[in-house]
mmCIF file of C-alpha atoms and ligand atoms in Angstrom:
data_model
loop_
_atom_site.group_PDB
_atom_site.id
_atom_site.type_symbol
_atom_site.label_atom_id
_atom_site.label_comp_id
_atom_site.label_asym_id
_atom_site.label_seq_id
_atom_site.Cartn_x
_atom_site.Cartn_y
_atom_site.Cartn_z
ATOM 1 C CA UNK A 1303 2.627 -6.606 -4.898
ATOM 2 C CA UNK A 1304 1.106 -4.819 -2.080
ATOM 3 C CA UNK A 1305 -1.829 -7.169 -0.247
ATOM 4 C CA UNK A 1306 -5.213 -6.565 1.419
ATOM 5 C CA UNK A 1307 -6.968 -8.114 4.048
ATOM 6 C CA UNK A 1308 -10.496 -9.591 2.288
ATOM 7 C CA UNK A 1309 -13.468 -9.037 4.939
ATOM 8 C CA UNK A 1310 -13.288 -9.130 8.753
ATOM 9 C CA UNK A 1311 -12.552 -13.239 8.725
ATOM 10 C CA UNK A 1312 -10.877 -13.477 4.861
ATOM 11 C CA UNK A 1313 -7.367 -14.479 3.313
ATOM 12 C CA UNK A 1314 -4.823 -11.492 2.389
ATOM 13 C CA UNK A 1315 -5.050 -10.873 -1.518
ATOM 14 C CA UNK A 1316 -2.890 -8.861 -4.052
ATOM 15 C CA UNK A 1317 -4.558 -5.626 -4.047
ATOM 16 C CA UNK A 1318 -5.148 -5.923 -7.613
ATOM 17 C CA UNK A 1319 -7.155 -8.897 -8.938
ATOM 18 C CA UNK A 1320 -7.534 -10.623 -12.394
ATOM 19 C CA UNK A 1321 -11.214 -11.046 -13.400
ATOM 20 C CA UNK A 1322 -11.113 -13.885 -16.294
ATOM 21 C CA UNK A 1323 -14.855 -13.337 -17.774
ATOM 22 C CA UNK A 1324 -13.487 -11.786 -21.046
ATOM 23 C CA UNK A 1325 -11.059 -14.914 -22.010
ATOM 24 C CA UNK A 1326 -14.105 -16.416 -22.367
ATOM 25 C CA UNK A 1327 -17.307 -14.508 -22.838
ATOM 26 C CA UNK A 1328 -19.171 -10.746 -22.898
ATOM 27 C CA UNK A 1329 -15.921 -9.597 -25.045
ATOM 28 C CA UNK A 1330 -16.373 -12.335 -27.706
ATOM 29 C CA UNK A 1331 -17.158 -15.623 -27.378
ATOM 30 C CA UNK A 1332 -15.203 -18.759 -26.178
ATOM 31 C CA UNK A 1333 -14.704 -19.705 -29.758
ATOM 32 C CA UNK A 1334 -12.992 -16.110 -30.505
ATOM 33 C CA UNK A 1335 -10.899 -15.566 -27.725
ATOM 34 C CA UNK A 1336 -7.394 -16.077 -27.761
ATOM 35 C CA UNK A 1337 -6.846 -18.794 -25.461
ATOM 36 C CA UNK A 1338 -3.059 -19.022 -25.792
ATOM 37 C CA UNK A 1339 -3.099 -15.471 -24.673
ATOM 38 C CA UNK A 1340 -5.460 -15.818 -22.204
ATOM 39 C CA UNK A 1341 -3.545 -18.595 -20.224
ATOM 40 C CA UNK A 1342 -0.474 -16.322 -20.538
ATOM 41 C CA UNK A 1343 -2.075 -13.487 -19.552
ATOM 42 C CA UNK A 1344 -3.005 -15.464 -16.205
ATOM 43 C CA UNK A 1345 0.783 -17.059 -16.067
ATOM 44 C CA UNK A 1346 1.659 -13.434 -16.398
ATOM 45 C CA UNK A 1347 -0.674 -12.131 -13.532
ATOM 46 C CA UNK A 1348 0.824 -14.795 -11.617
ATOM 47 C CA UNK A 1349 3.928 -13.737 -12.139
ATOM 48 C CA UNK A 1350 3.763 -9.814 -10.779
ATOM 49 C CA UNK A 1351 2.124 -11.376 -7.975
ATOM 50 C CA UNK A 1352 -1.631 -11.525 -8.326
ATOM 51 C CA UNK A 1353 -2.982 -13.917 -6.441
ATOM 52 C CA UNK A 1354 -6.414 -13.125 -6.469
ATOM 53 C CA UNK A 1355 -8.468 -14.666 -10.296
ATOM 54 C CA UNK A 1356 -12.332 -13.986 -10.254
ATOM 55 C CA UNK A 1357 -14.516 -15.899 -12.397
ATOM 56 C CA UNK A 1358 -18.472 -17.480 -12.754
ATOM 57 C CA UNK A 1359 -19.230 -20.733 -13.793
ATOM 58 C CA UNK A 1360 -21.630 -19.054 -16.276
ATOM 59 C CA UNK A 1361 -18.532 -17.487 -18.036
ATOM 60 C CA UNK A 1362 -18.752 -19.012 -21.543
ATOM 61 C CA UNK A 1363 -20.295 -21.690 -19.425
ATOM 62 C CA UNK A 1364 -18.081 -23.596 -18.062
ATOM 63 C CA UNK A 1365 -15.668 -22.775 -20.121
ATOM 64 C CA UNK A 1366 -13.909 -20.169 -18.136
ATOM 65 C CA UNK A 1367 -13.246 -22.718 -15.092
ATOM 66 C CA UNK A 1368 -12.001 -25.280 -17.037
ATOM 67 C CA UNK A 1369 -9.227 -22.251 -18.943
ATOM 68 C CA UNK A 1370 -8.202 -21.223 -15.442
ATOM 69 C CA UNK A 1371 -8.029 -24.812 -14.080
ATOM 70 C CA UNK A 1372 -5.734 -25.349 -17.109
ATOM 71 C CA UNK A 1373 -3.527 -22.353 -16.981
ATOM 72 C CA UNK A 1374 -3.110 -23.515 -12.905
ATOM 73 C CA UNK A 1375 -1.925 -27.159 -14.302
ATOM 74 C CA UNK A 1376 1.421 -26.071 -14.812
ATOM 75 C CA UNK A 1377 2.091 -23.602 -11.909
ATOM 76 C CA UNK A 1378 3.143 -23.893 -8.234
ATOM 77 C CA UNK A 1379 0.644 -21.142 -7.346
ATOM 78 C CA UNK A 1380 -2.230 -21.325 -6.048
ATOM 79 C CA UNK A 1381 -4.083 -17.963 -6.295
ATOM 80 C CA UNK A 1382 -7.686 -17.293 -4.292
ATOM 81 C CA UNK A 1383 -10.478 -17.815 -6.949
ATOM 82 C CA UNK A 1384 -13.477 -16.071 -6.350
ATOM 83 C CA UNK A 1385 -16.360 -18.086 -8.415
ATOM 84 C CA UNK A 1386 -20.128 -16.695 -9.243
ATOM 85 C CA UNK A 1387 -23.214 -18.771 -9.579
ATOM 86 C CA UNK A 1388 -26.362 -18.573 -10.427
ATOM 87 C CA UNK A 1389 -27.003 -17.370 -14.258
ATOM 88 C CA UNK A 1390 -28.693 -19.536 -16.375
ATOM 89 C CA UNK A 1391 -28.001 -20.358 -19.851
ATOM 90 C CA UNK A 1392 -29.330 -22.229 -22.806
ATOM 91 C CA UNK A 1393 -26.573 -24.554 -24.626
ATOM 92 C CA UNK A 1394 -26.351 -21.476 -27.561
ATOM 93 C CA UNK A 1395 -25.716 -18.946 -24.412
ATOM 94 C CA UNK A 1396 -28.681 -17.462 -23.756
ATOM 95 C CA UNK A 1397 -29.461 -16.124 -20.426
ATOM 96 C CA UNK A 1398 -32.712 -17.831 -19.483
ATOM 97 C CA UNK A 1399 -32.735 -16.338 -15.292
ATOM 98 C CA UNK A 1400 -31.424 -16.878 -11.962
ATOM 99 C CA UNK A 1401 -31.563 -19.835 -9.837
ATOM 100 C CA UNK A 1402 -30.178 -19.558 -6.351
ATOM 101 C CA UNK A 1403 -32.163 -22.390 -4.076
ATOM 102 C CA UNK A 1404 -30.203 -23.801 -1.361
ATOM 103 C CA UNK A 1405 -30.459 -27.673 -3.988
ATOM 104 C CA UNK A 1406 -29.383 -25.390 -7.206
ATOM 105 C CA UNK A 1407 -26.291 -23.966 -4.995
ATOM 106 C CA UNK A 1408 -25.049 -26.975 -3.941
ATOM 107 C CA UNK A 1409 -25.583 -28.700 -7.130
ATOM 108 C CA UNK A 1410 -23.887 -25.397 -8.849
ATOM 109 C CA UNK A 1411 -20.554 -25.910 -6.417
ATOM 110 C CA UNK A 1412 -20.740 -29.701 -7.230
ATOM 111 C CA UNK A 1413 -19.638 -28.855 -11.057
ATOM 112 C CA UNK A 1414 -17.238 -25.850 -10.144
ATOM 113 C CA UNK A 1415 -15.588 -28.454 -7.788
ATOM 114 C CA UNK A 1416 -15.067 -30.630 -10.784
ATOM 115 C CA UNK A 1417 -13.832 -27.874 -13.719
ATOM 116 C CA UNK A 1418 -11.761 -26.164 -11.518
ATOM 117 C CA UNK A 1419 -10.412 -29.531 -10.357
ATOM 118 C CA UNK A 1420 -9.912 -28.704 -6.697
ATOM 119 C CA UNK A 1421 -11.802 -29.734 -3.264
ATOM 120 C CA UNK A 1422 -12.309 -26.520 -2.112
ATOM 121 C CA UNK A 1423 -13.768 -23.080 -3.771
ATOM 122 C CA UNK A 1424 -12.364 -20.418 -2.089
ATOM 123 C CA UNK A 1425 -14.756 -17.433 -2.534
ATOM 124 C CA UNK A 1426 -18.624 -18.630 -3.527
ATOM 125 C CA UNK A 1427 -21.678 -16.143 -4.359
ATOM 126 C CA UNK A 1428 -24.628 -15.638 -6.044
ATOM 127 C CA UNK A 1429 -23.668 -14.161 -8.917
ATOM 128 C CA UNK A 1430 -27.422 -11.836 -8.381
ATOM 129 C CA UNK A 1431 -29.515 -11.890 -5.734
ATOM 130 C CA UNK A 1432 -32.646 -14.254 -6.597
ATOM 131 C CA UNK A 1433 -35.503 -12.272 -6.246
ATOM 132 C CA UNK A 1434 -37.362 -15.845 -6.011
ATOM 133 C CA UNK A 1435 -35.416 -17.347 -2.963
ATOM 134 C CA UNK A 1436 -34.500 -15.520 0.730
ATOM 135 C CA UNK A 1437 -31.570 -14.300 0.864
ATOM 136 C CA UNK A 1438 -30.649 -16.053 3.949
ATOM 137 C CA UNK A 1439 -31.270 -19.562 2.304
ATOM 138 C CA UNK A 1440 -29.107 -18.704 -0.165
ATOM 139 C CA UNK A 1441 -26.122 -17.622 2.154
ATOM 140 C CA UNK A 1442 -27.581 -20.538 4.611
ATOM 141 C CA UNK A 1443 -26.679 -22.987 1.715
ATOM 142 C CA UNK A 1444 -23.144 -21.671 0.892
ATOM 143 C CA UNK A 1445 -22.394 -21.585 4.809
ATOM 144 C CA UNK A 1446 -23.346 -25.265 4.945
ATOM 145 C CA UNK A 1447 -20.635 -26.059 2.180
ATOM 146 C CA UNK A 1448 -18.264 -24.124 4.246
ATOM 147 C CA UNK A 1449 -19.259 -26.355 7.279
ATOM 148 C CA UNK A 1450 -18.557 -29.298 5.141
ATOM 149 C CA UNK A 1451 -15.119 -27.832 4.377
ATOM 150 C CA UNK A 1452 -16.031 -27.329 0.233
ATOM 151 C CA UNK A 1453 -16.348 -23.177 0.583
ATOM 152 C CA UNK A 1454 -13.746 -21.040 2.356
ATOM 153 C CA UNK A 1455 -15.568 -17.888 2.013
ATOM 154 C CA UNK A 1456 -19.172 -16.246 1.245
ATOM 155 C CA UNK A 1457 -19.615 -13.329 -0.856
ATOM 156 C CA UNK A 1458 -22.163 -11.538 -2.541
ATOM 157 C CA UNK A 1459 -22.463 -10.119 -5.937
ATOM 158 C CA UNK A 1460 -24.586 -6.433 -6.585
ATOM 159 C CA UNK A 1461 -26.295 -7.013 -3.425
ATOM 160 C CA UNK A 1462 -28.569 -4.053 -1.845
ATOM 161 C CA UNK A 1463 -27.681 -2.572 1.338
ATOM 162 C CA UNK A 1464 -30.829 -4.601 2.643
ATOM 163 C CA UNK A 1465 -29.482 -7.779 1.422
ATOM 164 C CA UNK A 1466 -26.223 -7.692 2.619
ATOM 165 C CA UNK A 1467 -26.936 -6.796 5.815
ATOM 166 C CA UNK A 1468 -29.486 -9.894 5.757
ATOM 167 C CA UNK A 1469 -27.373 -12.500 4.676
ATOM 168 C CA UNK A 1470 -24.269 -11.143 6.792
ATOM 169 C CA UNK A 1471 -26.829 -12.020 9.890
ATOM 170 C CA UNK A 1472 -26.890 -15.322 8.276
ATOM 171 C CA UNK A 1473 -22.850 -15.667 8.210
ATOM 172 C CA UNK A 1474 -20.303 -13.573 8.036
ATOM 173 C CA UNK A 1475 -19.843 -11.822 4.166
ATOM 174 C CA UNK A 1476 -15.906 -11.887 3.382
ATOM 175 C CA UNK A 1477 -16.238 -9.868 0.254
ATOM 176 C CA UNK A 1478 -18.683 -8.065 -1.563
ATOM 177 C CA UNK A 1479 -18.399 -7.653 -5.793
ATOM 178 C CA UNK A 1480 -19.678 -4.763 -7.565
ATOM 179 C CA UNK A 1481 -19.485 -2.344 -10.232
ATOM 180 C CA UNK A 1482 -17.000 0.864 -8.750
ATOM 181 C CA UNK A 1483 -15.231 3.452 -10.782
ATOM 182 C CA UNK A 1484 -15.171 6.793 -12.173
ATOM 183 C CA UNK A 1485 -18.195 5.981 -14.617
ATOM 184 C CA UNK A 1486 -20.259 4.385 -11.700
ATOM 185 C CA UNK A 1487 -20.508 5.801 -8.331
ATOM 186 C CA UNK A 1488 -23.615 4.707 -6.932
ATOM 187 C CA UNK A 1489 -22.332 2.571 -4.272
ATOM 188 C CA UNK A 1490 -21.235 5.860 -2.495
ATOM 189 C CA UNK A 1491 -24.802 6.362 -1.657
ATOM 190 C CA UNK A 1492 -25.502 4.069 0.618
ATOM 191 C CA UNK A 1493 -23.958 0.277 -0.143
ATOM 192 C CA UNK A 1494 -20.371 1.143 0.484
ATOM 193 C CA UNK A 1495 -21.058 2.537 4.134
ATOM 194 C CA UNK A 1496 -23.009 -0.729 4.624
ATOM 195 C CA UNK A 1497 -20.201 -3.044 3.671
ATOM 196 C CA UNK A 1498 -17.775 -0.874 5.618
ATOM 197 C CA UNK A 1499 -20.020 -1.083 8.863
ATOM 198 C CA UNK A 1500 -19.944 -4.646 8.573
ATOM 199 C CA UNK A 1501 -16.402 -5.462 8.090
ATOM 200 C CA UNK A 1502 -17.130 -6.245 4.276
ATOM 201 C CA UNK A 1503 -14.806 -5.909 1.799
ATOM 202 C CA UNK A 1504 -15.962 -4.276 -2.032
ATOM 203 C CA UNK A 1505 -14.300 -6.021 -4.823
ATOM 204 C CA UNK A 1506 -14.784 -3.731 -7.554
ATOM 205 C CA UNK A 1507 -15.430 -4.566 -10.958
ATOM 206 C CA UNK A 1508 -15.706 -2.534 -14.174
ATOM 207 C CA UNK A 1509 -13.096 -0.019 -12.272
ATOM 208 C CA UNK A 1510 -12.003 0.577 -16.046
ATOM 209 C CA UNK A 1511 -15.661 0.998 -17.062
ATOM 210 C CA UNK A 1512 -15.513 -1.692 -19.449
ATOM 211 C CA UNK A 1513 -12.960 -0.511 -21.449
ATOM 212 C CA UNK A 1514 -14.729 3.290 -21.466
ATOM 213 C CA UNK A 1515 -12.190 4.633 -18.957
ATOM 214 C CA UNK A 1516 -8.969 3.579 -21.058
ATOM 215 C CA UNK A 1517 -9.817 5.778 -23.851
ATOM 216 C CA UNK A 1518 -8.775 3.301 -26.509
ATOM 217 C CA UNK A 1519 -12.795 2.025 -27.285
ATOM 218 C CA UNK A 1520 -13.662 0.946 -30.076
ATOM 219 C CA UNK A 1521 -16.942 2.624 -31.747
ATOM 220 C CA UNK A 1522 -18.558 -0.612 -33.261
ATOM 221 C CA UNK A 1523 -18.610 -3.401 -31.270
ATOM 222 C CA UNK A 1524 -19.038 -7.219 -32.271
ATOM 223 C CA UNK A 1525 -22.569 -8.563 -32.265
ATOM 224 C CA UNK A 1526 -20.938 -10.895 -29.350
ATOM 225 C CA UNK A 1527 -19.869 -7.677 -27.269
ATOM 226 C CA UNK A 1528 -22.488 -7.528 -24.471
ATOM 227 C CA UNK A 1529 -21.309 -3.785 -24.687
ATOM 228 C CA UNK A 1530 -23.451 -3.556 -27.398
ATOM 229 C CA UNK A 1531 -26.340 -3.989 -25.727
ATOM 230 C CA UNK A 1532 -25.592 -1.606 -22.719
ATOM 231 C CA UNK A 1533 -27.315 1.893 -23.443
ATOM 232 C CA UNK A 1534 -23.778 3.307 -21.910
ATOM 233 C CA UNK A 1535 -21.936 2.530 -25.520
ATOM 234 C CA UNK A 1536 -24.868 3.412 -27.613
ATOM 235 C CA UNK A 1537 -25.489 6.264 -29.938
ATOM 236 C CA UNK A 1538 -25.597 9.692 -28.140
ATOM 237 C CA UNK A 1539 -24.820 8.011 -24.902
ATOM 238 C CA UNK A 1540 -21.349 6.866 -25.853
ATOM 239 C CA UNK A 1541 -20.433 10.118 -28.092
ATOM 240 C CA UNK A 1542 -21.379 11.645 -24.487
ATOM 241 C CA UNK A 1543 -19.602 9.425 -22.289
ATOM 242 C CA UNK A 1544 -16.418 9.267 -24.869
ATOM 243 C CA UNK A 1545 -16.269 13.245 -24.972
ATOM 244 C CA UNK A 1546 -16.448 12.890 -20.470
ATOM 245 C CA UNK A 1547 -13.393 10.558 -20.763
ATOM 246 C CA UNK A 1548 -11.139 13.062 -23.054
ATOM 247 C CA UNK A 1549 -11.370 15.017 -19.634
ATOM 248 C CA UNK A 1550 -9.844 11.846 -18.092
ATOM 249 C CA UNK A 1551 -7.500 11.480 -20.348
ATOM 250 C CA UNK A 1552 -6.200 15.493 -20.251
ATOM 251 C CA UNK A 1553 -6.540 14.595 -16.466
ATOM 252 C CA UNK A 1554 -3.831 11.298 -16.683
ATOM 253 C CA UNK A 1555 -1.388 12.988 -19.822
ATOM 254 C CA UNK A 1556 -1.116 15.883 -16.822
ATOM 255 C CA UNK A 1557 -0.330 12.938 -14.478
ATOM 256 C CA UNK A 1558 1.951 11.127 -16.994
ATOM 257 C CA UNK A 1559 0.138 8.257 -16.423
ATOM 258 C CA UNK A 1560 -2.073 6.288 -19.195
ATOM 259 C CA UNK A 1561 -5.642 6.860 -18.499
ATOM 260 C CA UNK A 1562 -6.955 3.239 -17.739
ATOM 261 C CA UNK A 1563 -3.523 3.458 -14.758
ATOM 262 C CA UNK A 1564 -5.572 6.707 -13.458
ATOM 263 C CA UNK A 1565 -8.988 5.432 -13.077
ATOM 264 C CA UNK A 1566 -7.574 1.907 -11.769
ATOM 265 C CA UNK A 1567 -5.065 4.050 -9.103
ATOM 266 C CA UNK A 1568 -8.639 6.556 -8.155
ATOM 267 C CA UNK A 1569 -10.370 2.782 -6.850
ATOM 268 C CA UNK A 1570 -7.297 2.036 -5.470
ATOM 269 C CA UNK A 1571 -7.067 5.057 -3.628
ATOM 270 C CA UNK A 1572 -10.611 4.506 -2.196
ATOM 271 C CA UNK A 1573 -9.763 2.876 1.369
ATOM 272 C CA UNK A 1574 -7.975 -0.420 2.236
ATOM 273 C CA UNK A 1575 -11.347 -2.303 2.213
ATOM 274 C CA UNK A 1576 -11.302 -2.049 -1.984
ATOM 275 C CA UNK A 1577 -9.684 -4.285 -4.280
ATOM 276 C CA UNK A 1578 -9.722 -3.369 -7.943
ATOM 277 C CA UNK A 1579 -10.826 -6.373 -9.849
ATOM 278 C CA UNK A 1580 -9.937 -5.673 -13.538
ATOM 279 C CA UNK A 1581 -10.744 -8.049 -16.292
ATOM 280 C CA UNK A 1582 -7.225 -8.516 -19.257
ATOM 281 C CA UNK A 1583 -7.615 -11.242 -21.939
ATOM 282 C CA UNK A 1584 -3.973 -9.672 -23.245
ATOM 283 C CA UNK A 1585 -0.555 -9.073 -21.311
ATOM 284 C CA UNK A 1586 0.044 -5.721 -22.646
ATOM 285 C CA UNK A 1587 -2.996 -4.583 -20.841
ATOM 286 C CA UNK A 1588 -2.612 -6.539 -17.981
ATOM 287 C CA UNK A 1589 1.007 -4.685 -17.688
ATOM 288 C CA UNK A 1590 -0.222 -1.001 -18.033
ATOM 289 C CA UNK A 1591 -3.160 -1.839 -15.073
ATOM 290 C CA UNK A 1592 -0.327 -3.356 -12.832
ATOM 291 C CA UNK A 1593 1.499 -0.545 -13.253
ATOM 292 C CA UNK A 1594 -1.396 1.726 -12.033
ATOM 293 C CA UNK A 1595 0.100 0.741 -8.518
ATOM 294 C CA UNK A 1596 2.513 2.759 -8.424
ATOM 295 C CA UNK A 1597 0.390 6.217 -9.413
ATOM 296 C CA UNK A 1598 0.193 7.958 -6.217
ATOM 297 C CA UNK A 1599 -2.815 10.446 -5.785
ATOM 298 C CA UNK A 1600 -2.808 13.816 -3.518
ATOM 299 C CA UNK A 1601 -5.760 14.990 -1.837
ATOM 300 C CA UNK A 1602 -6.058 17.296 -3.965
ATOM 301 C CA UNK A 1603 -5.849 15.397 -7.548
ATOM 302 C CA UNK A 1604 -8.408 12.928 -5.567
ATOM 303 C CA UNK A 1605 -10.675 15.483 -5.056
ATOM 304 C CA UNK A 1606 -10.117 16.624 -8.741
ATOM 305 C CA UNK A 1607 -11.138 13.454 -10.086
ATOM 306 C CA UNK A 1608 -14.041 13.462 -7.651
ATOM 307 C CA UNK A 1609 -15.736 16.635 -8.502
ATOM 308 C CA UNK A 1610 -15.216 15.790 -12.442
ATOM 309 C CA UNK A 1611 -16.918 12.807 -12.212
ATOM 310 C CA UNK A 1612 -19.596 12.700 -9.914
ATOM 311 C CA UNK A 1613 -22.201 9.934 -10.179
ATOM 312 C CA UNK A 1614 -24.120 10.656 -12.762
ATOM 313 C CA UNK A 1615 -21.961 11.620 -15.321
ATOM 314 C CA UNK A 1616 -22.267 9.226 -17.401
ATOM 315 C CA UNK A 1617 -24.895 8.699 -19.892
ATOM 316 C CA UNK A 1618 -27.279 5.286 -20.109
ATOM 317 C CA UNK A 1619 -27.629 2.174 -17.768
ATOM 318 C CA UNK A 1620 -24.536 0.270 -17.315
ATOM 319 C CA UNK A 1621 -27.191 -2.507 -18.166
ATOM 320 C CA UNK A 1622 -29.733 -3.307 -20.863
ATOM 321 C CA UNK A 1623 -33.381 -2.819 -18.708
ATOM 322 C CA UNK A 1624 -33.929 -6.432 -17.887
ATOM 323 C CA UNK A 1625 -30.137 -6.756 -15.866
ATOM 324 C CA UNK A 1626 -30.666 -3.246 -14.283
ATOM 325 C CA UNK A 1627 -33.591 -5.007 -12.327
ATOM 326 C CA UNK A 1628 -31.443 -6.778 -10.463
ATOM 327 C CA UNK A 1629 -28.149 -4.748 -9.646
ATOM 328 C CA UNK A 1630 -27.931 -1.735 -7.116
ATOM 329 C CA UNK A 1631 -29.386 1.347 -7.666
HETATM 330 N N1 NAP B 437 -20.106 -9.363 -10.205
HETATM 331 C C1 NAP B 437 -20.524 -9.005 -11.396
HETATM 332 O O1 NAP B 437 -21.726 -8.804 -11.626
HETATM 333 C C2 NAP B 437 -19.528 -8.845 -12.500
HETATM 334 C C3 NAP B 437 -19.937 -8.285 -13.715
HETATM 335 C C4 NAP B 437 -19.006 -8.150 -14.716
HETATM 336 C C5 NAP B 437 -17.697 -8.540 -14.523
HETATM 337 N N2 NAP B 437 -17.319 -9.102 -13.341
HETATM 338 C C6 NAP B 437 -15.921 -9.537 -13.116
HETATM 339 O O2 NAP B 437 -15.127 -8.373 -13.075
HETATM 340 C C7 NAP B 437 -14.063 -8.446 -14.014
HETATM 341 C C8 NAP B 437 -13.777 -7.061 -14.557
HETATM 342 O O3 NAP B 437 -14.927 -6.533 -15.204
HETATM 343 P P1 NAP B 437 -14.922 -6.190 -16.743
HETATM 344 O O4 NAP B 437 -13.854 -6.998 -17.401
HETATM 345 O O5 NAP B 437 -16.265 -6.323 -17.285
HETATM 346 O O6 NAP B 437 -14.620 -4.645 -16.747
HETATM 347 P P2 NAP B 437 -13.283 -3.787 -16.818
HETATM 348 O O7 NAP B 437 -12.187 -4.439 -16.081
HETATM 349 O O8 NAP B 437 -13.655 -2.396 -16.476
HETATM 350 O O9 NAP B 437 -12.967 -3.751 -18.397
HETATM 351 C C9 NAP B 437 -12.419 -4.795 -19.110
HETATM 352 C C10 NAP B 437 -12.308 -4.347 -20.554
HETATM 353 O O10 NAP B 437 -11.368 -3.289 -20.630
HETATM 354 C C11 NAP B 437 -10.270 -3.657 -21.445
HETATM 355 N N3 NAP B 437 -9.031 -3.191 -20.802
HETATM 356 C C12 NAP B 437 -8.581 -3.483 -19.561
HETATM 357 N N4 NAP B 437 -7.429 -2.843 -19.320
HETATM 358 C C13 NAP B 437 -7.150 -2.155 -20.439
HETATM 359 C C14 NAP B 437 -6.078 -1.288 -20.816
HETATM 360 N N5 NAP B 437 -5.094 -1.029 -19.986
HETATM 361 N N6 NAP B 437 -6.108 -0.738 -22.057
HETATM 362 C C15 NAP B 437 -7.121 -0.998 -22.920
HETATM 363 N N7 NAP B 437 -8.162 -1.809 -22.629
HETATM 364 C C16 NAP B 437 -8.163 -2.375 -21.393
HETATM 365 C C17 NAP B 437 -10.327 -5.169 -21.561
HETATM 366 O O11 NAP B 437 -9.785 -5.555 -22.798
HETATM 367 P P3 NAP B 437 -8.504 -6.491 -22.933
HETATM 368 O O12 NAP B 437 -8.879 -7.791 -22.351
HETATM 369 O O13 NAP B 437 -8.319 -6.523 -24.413
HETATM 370 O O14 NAP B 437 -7.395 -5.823 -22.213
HETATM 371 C C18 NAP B 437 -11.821 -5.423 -21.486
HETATM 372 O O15 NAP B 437 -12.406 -5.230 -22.746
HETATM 373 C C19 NAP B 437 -14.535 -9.474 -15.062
HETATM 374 O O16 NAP B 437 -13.452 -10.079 -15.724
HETATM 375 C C20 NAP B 437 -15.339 -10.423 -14.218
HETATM 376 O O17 NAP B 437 -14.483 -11.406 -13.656
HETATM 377 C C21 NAP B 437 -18.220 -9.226 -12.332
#
């Protein structure tokens, strides 16, 4: 497993990194998941060398720190676990806002200390900026937990140029999370030059577009499939968007790759400064994406993939209205 350096002042991490949301939430619900899988498919990331697991207290709420604290039980490792905060939820999981006051954060860290049963979070941000609350008391709060030795890291989470370069004046920003792939380029316009001018790494999620990119969607999704709420897999949208990814696929059978290994090797092939964060509930998947390591691009078959999907081509928010309010733009 080739590594990357994380920010100007972060750890080295496997270049490819597990997200965990789906084992417990936005794919199904806690209650549906397979958690026997889900703990192997963690073992199993372990195994290959991953040792980079992203999560958010707000995952099934709670629920995914407490699967990932139990799949760790057993295992020498200890990977880098990059942990959200922020969302709020109703006990039947409804989002209910964003609370990101320096009292919330600390309180927030308090309870991730205790489900992920360690003394020390390694990577902690606001899981959305809180249009309520500064910025820079925000980051000031997670900076004073890394004072008292309970944070490693700060990172932010779909952060505007604006922001970042606020709280980065605050302290330093190790890593930076947001949505990057072939479906969603907008970070080229103007965030991605930010983070690079500041020594801030992207860790980019969705790089399969939420399934989109591997070509093996399904049409109807479960009434507990957040996808089913995103205009990007609705109606005319996704007949679109799945007609855009038979180019992707032509583009990967040419390759002799699968299609999910050439959209996760395109981020991969992005600079040094991105790490692919890709979110497998099963190991067969998990497998295929590791694999996508060893798909080397040319220039040329970069600048292929680049001029057939330029931002844009996609059809519908990745984001019913009310969560496109508070991601970039
Ligand atoms: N910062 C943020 O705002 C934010 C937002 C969303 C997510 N995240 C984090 O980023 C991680 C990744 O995002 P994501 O999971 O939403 O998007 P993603 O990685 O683009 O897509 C995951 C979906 O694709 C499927 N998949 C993955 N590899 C596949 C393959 N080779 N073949 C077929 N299907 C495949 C997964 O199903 P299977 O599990 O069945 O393989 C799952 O349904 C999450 O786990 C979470 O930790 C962060």
């Amino acid at each position: 497993m080739q590594l990357r350096k994380l920010g100007k002042n972060g750890p080295m991490v496997s270049e490819l990194s597990l997200g965990c949301m789906g084992m417990s939430d936005f794919y199904g619900t806690k209650e549906t998941r397979d958690r026997k899988e889900s703990i192997a498919t963690i073992h199993a990331a372990l195994d290959a060398g991953v040792n980079f697991l992203n999560t958010g207290d707000f995952y099934g709420i709670g629920h995914n720190e407490l699967l990932i604290s139990e799949a760790l039980k057993t295992r020498p490792d200890k990977p880098l676990i990059s942990v959200k905060f922020g969302a709020l939820r109703t006990p039947s999981g409804d989002f209910i806002g964003y609370d990101a006051r320096p009292s919330s954060v600390k309180n927030f860290a308090a309870h991730t200390l205790t489900r992920l049963g360690t003394d020390v979070i390694d990577i902690y941000q606001p899981s959305r900026v809180d249009p309520n609350v500064p910025i820079e008391d925000t980051v000031g709060a997670v900076a004073e937990l890394i004072r008292e030795g309970k944070v490693r890291y700060l990172g932010l989470s779909e952060a505007s140029p604006e922001n970042l370069r606020r709280a980065h004046k605050v302290y330093p920003v190790t890593a930076l999370e947001v949505e990057y792939s072939l479906a969603t380029r907008v970070i080229e316009k103007e965030l991605l030059q930010t983070a690079r001018e500041l020594g801030v790494s992207v860790v980019a999620y969705g790089v399969v577009g939420r399934g989109l990119l591997t070509g093996t969607i399904e049409t109807k999704l479960g009434v507990a499939d957040f996808r089913a709420n995103s205009p990007r897999f609705q109606g005319k949208n996704l007949e679109a968007n799945l007609e855009r990814v038979s180019l992707l696929q032509e583009l990967a059978k040419k390759k002799g790759c699968s299609t999910a290994q050439l959209a996760i090797a395109w981020v991969l092939h992005k600079g040094n400064d991105i790490v692919p964060l890709i979110g497998s509930t099963r190991r067969a998947s998990l497998q295929e994406n590791l694999e996508a390591q060893s798909v080397k691009l040319s220039a040329e078959e970069i600048e292929t993939l680049d001029a057939t999907f330029p931002e844009g081509t996609f059809q519908g928010d990745r984001y019913p209205a009310h969560g496109m309010q508070l991601v970039v733009k």
